[in-house]
Short mmCIF file of C-alpha atoms in Angstrom, two decimals:
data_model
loop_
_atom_site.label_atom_id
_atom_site.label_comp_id
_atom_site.label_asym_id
_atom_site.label_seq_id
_atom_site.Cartn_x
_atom_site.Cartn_y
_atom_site.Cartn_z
CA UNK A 1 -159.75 206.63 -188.19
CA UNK A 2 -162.25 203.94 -187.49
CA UNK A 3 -165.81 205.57 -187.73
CA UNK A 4 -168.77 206.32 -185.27
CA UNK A 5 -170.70 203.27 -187.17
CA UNK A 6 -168.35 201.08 -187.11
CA UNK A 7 -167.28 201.27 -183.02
CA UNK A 8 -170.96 200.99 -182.79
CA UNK A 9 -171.40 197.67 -184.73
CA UNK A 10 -172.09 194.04 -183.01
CA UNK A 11 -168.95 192.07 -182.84
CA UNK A 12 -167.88 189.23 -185.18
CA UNK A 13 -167.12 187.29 -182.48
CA UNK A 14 -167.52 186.54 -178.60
CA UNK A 15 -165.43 188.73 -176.44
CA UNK A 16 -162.89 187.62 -174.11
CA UNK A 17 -163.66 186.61 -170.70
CA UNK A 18 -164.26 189.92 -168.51
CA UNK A 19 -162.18 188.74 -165.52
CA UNK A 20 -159.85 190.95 -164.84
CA UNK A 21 -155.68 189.91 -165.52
CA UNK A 22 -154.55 187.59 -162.76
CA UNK A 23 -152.27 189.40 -161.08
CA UNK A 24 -151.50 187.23 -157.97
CA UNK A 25 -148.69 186.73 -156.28
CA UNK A 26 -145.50 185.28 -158.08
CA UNK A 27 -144.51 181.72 -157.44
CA UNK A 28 -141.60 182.61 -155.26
CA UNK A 29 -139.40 180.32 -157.04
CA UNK A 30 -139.57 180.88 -160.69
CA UNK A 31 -141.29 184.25 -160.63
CA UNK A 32 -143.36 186.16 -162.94
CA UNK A 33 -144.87 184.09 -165.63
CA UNK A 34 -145.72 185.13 -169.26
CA UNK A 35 -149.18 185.22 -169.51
CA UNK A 36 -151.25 183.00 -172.54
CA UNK A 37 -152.92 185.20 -175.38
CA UNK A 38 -156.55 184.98 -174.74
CA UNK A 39 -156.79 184.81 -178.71
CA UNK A 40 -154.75 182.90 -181.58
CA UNK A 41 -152.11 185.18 -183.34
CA UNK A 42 -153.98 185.68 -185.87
CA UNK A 43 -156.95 186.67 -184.71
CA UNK A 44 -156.72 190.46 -184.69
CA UNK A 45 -156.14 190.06 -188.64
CA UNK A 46 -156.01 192.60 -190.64
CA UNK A 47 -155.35 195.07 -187.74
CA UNK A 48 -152.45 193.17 -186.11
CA UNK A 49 -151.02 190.49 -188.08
CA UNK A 50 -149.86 187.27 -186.68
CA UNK A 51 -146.11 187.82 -187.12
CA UNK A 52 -146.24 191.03 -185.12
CA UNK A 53 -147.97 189.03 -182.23
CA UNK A 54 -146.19 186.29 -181.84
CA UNK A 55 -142.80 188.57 -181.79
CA UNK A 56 -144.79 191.21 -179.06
CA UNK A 57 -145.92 188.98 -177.00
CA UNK A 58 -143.44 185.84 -177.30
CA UNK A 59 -140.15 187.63 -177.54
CA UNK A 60 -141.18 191.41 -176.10
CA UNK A 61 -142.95 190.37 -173.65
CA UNK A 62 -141.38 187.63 -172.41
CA UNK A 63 -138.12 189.62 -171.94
CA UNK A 64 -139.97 192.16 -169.59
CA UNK A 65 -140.60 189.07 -167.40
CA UNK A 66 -137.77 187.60 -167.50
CA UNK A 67 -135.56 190.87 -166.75
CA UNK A 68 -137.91 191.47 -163.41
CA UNK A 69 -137.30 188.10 -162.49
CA UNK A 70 -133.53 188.48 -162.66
CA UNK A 71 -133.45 192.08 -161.01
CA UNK A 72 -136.22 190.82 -157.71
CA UNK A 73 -134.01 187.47 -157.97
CA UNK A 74 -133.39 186.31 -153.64
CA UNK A 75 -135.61 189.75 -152.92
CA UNK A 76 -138.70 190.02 -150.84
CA UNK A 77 -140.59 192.07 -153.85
CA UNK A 78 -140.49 189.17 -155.80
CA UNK A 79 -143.76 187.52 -154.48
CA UNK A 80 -145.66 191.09 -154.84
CA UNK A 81 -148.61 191.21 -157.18
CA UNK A 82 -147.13 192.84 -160.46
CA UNK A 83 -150.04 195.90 -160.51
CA UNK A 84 -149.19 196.59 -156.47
CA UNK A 85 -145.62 196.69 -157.63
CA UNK A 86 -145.65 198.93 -160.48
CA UNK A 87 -147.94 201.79 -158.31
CA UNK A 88 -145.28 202.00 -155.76
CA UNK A 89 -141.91 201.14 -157.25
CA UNK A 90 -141.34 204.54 -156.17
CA UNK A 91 -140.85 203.10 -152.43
CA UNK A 92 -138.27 199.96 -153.56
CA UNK A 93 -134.57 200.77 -153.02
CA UNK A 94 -133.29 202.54 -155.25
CA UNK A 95 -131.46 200.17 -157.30
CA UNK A 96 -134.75 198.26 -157.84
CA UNK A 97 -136.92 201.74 -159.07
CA UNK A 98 -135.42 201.36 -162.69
CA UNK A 99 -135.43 197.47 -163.66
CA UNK A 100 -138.86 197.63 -162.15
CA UNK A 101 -140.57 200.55 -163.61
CA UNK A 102 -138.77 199.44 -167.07
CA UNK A 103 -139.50 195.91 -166.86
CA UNK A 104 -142.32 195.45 -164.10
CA UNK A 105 -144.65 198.34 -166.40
CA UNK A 106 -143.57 196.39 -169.32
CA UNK A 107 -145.27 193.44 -167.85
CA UNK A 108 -148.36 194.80 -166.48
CA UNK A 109 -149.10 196.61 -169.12
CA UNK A 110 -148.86 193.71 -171.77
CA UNK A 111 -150.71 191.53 -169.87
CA UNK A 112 -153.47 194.58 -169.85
CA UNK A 113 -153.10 195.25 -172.97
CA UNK A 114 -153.71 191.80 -174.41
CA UNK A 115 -156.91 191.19 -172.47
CA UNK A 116 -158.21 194.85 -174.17
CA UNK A 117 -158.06 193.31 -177.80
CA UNK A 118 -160.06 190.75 -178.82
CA UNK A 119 -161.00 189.26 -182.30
CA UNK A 120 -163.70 191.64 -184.15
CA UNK A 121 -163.83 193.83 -181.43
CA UNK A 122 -166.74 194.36 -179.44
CA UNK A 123 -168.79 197.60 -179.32
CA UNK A 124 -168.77 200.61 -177.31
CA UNK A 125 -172.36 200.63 -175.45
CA UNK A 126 -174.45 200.91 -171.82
CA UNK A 127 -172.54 203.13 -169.12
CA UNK A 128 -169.11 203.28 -170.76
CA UNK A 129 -170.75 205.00 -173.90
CA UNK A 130 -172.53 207.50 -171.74
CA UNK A 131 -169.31 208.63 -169.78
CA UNK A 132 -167.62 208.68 -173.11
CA UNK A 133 -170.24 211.20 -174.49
CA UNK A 134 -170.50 213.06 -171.09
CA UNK A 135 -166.40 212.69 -171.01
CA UNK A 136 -165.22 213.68 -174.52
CA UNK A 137 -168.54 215.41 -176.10
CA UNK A 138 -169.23 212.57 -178.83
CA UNK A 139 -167.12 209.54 -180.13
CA UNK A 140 -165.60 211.18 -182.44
CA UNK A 141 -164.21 213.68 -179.65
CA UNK A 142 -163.12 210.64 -177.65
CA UNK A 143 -161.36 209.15 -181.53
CA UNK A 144 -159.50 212.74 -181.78
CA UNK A 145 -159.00 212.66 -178.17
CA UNK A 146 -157.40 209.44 -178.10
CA UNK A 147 -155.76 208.80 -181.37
CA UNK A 148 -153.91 212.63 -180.91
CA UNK A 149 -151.85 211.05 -177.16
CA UNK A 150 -151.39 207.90 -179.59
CA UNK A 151 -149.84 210.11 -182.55
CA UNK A 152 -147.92 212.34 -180.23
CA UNK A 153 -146.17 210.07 -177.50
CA UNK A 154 -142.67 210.72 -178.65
CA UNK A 155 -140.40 207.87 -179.09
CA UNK A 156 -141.76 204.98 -177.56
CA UNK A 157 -144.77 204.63 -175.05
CA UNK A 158 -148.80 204.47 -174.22
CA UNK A 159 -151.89 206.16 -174.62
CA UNK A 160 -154.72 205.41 -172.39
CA UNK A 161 -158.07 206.09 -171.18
CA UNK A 162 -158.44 206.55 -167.37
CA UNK A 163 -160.94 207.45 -164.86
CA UNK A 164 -161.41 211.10 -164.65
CA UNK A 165 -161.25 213.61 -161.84
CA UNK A 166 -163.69 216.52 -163.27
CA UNK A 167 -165.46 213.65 -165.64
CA UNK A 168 -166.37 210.29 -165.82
CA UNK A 169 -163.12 209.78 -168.19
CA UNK A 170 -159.61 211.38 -169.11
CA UNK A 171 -157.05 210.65 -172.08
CA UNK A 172 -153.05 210.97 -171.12
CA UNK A 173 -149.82 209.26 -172.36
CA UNK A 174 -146.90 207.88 -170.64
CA UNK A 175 -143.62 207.13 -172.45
CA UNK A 176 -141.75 204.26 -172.52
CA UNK A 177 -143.38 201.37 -169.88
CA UNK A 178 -144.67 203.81 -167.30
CA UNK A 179 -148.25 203.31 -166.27
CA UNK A 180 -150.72 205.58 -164.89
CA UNK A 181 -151.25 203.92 -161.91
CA UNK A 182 -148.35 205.43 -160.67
CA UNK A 183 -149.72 208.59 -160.47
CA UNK A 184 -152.85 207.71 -158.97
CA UNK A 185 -155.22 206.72 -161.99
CA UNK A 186 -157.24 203.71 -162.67
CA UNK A 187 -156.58 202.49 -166.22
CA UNK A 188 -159.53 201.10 -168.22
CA UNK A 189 -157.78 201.15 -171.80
CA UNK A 190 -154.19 201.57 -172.91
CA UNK A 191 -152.39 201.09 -177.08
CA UNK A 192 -149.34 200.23 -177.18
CA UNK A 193 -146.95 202.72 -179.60
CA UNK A 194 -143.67 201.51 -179.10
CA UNK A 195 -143.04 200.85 -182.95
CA UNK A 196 -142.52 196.69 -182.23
CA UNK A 197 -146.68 197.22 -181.96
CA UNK A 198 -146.65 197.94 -185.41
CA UNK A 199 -143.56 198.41 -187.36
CA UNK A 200 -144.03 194.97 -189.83
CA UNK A 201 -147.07 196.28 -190.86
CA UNK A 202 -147.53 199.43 -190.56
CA UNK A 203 -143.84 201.06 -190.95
CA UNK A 204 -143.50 204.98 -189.80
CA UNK A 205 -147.40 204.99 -190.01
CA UNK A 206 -148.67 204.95 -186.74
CA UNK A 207 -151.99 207.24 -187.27
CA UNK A 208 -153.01 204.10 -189.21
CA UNK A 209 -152.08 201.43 -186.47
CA UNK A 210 -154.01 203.15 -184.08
CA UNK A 211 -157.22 204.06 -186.61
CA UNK A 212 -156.91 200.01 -186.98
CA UNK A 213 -156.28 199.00 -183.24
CA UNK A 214 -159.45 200.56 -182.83
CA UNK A 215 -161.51 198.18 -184.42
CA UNK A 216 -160.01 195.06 -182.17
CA UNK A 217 -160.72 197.05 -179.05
CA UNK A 218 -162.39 194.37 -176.33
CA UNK A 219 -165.05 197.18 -174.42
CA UNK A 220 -166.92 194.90 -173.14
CA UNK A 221 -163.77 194.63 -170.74
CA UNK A 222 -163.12 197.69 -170.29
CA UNK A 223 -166.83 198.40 -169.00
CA UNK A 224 -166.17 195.75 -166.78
CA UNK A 225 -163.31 198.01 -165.75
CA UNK A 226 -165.64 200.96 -165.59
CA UNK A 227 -167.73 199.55 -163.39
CA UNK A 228 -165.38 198.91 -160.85
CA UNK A 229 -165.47 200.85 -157.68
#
């Protein structure tokens, strides 16, 4: 597990831009696009090797989109904004729930996910910190916290932090592509554990994906997230 000094250090390097993912509306004729890596490949070296990223996001990824494309194909959802979408795929018809809660959550929550990682990492500080603390008791509760919904999502799926109701901050896990959106949260950080996150790397050893994920972890936009209203 990454340590207390070490979440706490000054990044190696800038963070990513702090704008939040562009989730507009989709060009009505070709759809959902693939969104760039804000990073090379290989930037999130030794924690996520290059191979692993270009198959995630190239192949993985890419798949998500281009299975929501073909399933909204000639519909009137297809032009929705993709987070909009995901929250209330509960009201599509039904044939449209699954391809878009399977695919459509894929999507969102890559193109999340990628923008939460950033080369070196950046360190926990200001606000976010202090909810953490008031949230989880210490870092290290918010590590065990965290790293114990990454460890223990069955099969595949997500661990996340989200705005709490009775705190500042709350920890769950949603299997497969789900995101917690749907159920009424507002997601500020979210690891990937579907074993494609990790498998050339890291094999059946997930504990030590996620201690490592935790050193590429972009809080500087997730405070942006934070403060949010």
């Amino acid at each position: 597990m990454i340590s207390r000094r070490e979440l706490f250090r000054s990044a190696t390097a800038g963070a990513a831009a702090l704008a939040l993912p562009s989730f507009g509306r989709a060009d009505d004729a070709k759809g959902y696009t693939l969104p760039k890596l804000p990073y090379a490949t290989d930037a999130l070296e030794p924690s996520i090797d290059a191979k692993t990223m270009e198959i995630h996001h190239g192949k993985h990824h890419q798949a998500y989109v281009d299975n929501l494309n073909k399933a909204l194909a000639k519909t009137e959802w297809l032009g929705k904004p993709i987070a909009e979408l995901v929250r209330d795929y509960k009201k599509l018809p039904m044939e449209l729930q699954a391809p878009v809660r399977n695919n459509g959550g894929g999507h969102l929550n890559h193109s999340w996910f990628w923008q939460m990682m950033t080369k070196g990492g950046t360190p926990l500080k200001g606000e976010l910190l202090k909810a953490v603390e008031t949230s989880f008791g210490s870092i290290d509760g918010f590590l065990k916290a965290f790293g114990t919904a990454a460890t223990t999502q069955f099969g595949s799926g997500w661990a996340w932090l989200v705005k709490g109701k009775d705190k500042p901050l709350a920890v769950v896990k949603t299997a497969n592509q789900d995101n917690p959106i749907t159920d009424g949260h507002t997601v500020l950080l979210g690891c990937d554990v579907w074993e494609h996150a990790y498998y050339l790397k890291y094999q059946n050893k997930r504990a030590d994906y996620v201690s490592a994920w935790f050193s590429v972890v972009n809080w500087d936009f997730v405070a942006d997230l934070f403060a949010k209203k």
